[in-house]
PDB file of N, CA and C in Angstrom:
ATOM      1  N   UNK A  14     160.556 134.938 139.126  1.00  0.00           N
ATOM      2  CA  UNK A  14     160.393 136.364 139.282  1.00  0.00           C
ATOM      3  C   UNK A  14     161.097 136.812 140.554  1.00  0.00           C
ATOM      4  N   UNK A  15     161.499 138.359 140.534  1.00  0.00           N
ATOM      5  CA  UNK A  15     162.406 138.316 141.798  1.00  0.00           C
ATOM      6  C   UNK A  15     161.397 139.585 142.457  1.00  0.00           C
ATOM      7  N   UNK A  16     161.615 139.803 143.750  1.00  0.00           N
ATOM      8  CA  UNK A  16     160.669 140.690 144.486  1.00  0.00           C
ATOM      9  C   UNK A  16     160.598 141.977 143.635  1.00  0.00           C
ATOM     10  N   UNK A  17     161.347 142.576 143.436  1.00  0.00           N
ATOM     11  CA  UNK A  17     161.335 144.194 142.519  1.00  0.00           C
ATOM     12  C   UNK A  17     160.094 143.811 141.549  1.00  0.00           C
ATOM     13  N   UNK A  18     160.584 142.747 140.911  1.00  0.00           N
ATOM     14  CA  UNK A  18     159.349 142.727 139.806  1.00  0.00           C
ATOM     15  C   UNK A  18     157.806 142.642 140.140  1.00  0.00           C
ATOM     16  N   UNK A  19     158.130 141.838 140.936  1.00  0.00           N
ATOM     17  CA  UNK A  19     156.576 142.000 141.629  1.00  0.00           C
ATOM     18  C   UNK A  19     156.097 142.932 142.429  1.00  0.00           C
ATOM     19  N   UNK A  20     156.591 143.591 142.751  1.00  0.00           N
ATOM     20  CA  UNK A  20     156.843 144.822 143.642  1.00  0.00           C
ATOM     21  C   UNK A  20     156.555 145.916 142.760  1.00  0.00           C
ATOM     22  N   UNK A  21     156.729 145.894 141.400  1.00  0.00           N
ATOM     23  CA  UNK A  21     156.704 146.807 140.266  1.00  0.00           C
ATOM     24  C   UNK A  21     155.054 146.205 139.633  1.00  0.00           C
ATOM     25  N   UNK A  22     154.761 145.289 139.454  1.00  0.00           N
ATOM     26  CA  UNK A  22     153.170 144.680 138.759  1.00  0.00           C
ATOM     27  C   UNK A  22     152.091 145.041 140.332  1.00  0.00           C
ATOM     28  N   UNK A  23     152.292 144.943 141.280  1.00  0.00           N
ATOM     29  CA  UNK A  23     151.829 144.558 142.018  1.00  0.00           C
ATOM     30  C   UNK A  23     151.077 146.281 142.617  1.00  0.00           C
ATOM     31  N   UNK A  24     152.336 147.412 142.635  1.00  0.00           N
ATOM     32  CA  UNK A  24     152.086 148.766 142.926  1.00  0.00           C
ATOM     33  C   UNK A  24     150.812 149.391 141.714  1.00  0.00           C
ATOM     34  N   UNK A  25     150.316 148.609 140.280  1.00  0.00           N
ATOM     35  CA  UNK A  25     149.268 148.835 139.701  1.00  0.00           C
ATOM     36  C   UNK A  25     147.301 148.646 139.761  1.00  0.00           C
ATOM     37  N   UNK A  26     147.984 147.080 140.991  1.00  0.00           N
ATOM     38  CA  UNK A  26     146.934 146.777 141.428  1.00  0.00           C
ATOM     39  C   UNK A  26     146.292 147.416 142.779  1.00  0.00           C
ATOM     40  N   UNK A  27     147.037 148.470 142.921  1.00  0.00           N
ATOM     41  CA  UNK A  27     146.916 149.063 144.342  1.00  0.00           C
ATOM     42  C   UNK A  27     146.026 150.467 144.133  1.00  0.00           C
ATOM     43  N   UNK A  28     144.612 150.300 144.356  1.00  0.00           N
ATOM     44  CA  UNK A  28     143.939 151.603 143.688  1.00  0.00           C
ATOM     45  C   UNK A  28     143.221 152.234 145.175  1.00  0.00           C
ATOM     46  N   UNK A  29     143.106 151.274 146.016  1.00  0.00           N
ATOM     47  CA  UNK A  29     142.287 152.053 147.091  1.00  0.00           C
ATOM     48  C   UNK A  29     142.141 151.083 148.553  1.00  0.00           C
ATOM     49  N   UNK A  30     142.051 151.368 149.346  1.00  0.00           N
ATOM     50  CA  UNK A  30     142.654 151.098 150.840  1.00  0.00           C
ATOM     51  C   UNK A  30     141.940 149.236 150.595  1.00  0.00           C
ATOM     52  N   UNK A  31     141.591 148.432 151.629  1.00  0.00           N
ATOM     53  CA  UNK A  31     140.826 147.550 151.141  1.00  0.00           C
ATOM     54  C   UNK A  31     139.576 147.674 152.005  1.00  0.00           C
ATOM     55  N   UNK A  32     139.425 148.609 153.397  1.00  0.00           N
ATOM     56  CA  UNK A  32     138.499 148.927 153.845  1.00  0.00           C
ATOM     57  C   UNK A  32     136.951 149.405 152.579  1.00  0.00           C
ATOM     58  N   UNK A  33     137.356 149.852 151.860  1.00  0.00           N
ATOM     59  CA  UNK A  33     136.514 150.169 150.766  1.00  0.00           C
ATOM     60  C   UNK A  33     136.004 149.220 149.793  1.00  0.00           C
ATOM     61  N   UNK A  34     136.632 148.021 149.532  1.00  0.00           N
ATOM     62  CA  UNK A  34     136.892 146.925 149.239  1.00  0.00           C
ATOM     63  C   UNK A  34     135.147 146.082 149.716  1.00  0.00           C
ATOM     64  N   UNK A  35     135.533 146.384 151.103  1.00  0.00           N
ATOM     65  CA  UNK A  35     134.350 145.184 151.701  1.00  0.00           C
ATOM     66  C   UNK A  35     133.154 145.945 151.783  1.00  0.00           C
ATOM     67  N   UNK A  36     132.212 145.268 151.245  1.00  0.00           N
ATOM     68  CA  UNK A  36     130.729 146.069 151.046  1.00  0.00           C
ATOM     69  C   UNK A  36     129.975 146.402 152.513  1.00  0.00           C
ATOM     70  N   UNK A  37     129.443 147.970 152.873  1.00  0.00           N
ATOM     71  CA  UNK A  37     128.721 148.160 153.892  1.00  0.00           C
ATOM     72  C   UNK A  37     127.887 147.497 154.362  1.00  0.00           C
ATOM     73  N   UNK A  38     127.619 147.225 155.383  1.00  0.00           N
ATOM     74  CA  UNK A  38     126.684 146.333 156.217  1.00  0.00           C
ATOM     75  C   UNK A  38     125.910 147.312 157.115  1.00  0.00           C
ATOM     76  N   UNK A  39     124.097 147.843 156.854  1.00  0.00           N
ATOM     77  CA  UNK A  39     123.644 148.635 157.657  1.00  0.00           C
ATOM     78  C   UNK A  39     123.047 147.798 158.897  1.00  0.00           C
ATOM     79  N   UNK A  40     123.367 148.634 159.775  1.00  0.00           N
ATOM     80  CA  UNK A  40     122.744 148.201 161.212  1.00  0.00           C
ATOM     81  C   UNK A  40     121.214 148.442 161.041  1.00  0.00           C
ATOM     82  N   UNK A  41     120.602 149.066 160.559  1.00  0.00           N
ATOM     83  CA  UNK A  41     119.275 149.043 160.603  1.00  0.00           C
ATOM     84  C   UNK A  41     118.530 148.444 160.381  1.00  0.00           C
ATOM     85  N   UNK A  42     117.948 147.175 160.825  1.00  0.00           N
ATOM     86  CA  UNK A  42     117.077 146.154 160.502  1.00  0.00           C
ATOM     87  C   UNK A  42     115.818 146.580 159.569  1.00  0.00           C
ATOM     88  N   UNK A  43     115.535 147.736 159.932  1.00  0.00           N
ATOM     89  CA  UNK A  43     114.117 148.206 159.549  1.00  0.00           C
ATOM     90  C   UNK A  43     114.018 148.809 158.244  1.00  0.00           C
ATOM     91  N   UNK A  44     114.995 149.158 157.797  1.00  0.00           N
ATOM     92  CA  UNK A  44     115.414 149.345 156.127  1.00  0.00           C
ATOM     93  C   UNK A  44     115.602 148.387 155.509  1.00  0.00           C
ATOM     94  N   UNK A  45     116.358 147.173 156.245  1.00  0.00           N
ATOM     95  CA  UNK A  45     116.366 146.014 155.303  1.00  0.00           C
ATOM     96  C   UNK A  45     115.047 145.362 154.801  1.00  0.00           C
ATOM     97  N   UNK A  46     113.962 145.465 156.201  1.00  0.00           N
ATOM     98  CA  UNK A  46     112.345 144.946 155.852  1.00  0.00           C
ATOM     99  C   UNK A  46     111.894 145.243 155.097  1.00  0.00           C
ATOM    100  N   UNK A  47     112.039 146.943 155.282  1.00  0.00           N
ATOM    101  CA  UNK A  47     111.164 147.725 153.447  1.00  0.00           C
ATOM    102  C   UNK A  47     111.694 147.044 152.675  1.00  0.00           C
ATOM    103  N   UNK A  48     113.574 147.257 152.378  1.00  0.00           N
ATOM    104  CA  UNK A  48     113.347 146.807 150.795  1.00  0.00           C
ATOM    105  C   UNK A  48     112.860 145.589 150.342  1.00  0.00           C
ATOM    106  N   UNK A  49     112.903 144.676 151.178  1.00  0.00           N
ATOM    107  CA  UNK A  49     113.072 143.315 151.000  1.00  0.00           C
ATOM    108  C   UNK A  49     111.286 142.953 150.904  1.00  0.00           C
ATOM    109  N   UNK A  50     110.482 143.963 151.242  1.00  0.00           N
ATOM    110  CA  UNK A  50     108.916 143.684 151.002  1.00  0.00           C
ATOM    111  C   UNK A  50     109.134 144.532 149.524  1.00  0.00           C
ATOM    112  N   UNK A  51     109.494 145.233 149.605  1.00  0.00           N
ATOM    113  CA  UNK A  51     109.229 146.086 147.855  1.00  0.00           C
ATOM    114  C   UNK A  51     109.529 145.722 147.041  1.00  0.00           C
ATOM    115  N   UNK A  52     110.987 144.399 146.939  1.00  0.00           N
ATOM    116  CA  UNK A  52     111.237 143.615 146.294  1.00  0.00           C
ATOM    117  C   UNK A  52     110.260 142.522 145.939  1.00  0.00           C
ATOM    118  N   UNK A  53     110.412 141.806 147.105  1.00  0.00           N
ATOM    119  CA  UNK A  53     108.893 140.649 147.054  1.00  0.00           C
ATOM    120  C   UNK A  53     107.825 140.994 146.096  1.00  0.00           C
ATOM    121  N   UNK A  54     107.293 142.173 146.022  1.00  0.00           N
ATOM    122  CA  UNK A  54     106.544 142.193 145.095  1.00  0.00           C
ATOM    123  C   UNK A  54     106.787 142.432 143.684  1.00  0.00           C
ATOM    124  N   UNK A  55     107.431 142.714 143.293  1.00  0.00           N
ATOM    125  CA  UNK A  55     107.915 143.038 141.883  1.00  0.00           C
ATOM    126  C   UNK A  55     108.174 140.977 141.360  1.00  0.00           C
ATOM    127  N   UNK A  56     109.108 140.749 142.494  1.00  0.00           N
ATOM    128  CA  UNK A  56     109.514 138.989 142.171  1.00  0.00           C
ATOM    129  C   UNK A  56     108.588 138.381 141.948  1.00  0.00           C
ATOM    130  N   UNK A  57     107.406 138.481 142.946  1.00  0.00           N
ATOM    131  CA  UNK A  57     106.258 138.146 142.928  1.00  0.00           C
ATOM    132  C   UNK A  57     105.400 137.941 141.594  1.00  0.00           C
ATOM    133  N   UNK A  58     105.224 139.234 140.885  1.00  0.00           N
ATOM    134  CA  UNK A  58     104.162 139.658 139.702  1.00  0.00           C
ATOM    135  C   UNK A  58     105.428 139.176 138.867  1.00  0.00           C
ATOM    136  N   UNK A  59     106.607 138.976 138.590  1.00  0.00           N
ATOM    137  CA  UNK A  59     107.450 138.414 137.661  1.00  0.00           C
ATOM    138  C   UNK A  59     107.251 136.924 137.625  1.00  0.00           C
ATOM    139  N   UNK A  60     107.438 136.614 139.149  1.00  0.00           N
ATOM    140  CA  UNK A  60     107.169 135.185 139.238  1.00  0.00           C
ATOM    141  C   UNK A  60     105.441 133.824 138.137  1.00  0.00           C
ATOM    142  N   UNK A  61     104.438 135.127 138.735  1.00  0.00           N
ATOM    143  CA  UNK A  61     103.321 134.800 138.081  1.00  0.00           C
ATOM    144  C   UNK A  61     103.135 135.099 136.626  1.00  0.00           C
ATOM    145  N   UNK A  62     103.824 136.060 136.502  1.00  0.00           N
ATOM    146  CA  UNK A  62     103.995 136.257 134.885  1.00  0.00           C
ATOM    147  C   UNK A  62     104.658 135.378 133.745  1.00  0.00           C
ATOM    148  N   UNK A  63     105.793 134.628 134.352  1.00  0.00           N
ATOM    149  CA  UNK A  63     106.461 133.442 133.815  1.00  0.00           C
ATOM    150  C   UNK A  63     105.893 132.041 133.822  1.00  0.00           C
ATOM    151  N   UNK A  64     105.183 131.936 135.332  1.00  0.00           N
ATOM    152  CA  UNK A  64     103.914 131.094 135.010  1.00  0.00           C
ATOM    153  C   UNK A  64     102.864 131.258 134.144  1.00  0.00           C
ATOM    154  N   UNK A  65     102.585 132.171 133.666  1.00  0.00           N
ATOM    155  CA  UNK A  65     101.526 132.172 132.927  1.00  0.00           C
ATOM    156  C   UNK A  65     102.216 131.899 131.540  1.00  0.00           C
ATOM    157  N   UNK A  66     103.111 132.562 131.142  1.00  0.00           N
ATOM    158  CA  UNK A  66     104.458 132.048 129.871  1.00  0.00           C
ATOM    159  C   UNK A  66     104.225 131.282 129.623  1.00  0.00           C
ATOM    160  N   UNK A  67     104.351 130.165 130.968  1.00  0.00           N
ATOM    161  CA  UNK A  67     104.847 128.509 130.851  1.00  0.00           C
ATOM    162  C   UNK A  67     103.818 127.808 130.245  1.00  0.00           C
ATOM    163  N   UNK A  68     102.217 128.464 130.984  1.00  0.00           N
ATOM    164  CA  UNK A  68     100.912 127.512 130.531  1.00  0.00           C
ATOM    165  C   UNK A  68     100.790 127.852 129.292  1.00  0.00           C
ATOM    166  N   UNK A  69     100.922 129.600 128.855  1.00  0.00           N
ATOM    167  CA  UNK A  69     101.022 129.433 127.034  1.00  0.00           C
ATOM    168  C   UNK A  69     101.402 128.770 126.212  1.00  0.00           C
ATOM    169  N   UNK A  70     103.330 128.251 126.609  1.00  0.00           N
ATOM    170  CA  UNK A  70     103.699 127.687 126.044  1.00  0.00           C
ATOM    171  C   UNK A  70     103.686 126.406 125.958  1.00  0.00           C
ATOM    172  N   UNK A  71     103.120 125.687 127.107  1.00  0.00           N
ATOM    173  CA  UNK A  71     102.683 124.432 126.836  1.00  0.00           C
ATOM    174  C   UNK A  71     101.105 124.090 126.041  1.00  0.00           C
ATOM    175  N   UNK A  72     100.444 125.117 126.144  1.00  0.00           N
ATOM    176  CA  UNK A  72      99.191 125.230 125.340  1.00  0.00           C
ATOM    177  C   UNK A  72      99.748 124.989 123.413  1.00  0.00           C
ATOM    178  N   UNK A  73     100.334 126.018 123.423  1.00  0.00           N
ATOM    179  CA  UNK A  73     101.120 125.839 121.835  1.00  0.00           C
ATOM    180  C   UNK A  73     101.564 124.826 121.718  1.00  0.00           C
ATOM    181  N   UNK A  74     102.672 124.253 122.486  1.00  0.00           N
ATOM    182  CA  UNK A  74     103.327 123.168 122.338  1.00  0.00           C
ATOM    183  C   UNK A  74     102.543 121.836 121.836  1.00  0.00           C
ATOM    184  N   UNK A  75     101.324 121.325 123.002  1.00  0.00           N
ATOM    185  CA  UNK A  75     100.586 120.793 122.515  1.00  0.00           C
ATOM    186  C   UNK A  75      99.578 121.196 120.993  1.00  0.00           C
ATOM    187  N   UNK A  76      99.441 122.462 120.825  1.00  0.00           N
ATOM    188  CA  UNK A  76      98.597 122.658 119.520  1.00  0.00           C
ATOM    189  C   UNK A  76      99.728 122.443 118.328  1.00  0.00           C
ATOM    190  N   UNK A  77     101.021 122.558 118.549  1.00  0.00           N
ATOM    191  CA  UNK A  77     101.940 122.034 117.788  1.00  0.00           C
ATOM    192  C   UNK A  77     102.359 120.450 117.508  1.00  0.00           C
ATOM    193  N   UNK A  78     101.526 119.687 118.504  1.00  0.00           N
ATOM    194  CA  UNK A  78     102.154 118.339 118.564  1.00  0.00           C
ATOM    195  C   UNK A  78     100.883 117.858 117.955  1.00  0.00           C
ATOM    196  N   UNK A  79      99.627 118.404 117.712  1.00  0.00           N
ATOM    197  CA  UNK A  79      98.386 117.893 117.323  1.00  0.00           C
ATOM    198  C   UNK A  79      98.311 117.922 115.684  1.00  0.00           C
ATOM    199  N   UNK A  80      99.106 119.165 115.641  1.00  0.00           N
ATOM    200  CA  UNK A  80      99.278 119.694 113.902  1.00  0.00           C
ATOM    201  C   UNK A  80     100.148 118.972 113.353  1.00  0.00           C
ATOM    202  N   UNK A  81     101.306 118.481 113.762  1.00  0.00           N
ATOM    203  CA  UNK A  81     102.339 117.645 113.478  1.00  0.00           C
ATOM    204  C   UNK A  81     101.748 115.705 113.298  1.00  0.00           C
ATOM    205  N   UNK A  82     100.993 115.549 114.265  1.00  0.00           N
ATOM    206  CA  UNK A  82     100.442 114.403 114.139  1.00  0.00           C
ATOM    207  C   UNK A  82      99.263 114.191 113.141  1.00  0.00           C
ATOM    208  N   UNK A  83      98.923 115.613 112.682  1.00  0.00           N
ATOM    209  CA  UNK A  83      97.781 115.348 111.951  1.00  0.00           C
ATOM    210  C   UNK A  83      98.334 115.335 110.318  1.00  0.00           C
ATOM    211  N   UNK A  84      99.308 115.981 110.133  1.00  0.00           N
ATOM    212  CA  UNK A  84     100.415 116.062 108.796  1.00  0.00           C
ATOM    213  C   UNK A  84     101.197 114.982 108.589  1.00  0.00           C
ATOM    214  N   UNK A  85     101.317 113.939 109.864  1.00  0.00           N
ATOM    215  CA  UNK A  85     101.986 112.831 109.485  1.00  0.00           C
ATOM    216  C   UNK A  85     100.955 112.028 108.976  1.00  0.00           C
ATOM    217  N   UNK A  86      99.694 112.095 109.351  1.00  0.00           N
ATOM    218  CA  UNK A  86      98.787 111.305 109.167  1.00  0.00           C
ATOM    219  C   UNK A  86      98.292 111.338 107.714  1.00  0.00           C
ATOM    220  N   UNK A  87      98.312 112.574 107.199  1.00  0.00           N
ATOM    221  CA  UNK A  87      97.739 112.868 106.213  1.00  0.00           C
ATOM    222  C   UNK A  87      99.390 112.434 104.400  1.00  0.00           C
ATOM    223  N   UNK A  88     100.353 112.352 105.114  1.00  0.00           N
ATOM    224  CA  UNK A  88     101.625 112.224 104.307  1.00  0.00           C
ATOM    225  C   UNK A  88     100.844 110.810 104.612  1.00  0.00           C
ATOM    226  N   UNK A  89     101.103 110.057 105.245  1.00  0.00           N
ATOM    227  CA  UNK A  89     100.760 108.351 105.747  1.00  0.00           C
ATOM    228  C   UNK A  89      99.665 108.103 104.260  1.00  0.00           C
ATOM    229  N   UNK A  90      98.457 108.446 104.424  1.00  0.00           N
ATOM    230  CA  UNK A  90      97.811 108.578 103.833  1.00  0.00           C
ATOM    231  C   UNK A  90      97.895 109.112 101.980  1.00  0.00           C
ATOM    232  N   UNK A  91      98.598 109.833 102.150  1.00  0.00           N
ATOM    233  CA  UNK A  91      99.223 109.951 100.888  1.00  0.00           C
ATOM    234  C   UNK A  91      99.995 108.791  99.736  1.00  0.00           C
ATOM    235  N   UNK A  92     100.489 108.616 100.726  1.00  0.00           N
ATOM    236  CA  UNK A  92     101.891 107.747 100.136  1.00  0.00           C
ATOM    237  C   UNK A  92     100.998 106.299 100.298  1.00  0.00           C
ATOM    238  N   UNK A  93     100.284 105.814 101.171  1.00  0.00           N
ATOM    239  CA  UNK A  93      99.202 104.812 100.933  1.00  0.00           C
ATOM    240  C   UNK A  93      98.744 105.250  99.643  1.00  0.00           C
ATOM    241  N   UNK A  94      97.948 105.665  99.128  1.00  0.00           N
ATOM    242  CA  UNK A  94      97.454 105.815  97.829  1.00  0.00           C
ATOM    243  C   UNK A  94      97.701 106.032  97.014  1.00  0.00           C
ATOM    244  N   UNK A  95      99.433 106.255  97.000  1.00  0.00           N
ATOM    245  CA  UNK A  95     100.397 106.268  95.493  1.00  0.00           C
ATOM    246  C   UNK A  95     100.501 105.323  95.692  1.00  0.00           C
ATOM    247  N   UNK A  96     101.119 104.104  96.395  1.00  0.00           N
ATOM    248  CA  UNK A  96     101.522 102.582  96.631  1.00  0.00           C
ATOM    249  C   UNK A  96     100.379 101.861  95.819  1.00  0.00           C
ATOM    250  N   UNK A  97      99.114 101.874  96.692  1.00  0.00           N
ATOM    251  CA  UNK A  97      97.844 101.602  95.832  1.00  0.00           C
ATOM    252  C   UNK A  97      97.721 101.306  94.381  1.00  0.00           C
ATOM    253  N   UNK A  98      97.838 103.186  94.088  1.00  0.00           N
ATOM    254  CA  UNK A  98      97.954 103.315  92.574  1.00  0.00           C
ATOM    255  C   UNK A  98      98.896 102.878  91.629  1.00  0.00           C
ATOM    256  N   UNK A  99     100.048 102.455  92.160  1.00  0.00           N
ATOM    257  CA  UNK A  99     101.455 101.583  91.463  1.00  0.00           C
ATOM    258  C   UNK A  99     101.375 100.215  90.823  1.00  0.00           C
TER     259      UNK A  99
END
């Protein structure tokens, strides 16, 4: 590629200074505290809420692994007593 050309692709990517580019940084410590407590709590009650998810779903999980073991048992049992009957 020779400079013009790039010089020509390059004048599209050019939309705004790059000062604008880099995200503001407030000096105010004391705004950052609020949000960062008002956040905390929302994370917080999300946080405990997904825990509680988790114990549901391991509650099911196990009532799923009990039902599954009890259907193998009962096929087991089955197929014992066609064998039997053969």
């Amino acid at each position: 590629m020779t400079e013009s050309q790039i010089n020509n692709i390059a004048r599209f990517f050019v939309c705004c200074p790059f000062q604008q580019l880099i995200p503001f940084v407030e000096d105010d410590s004391s705004k950052h505290e609020d949000r960062s407590a008002g956040q905390s709590r929302p994370a917080t009650e999300e946080r405990r809420e997904i825990l509680e998810v988790n114990k549901k779903l391991k509650q099911k999980n196990q009532q799923l692994k009990q039902i599954m073991d009890q259907l193998r048992n009962l096929i087991w049992e089955i197929n014992s007593m066609l064998a039997v009957r053969s």
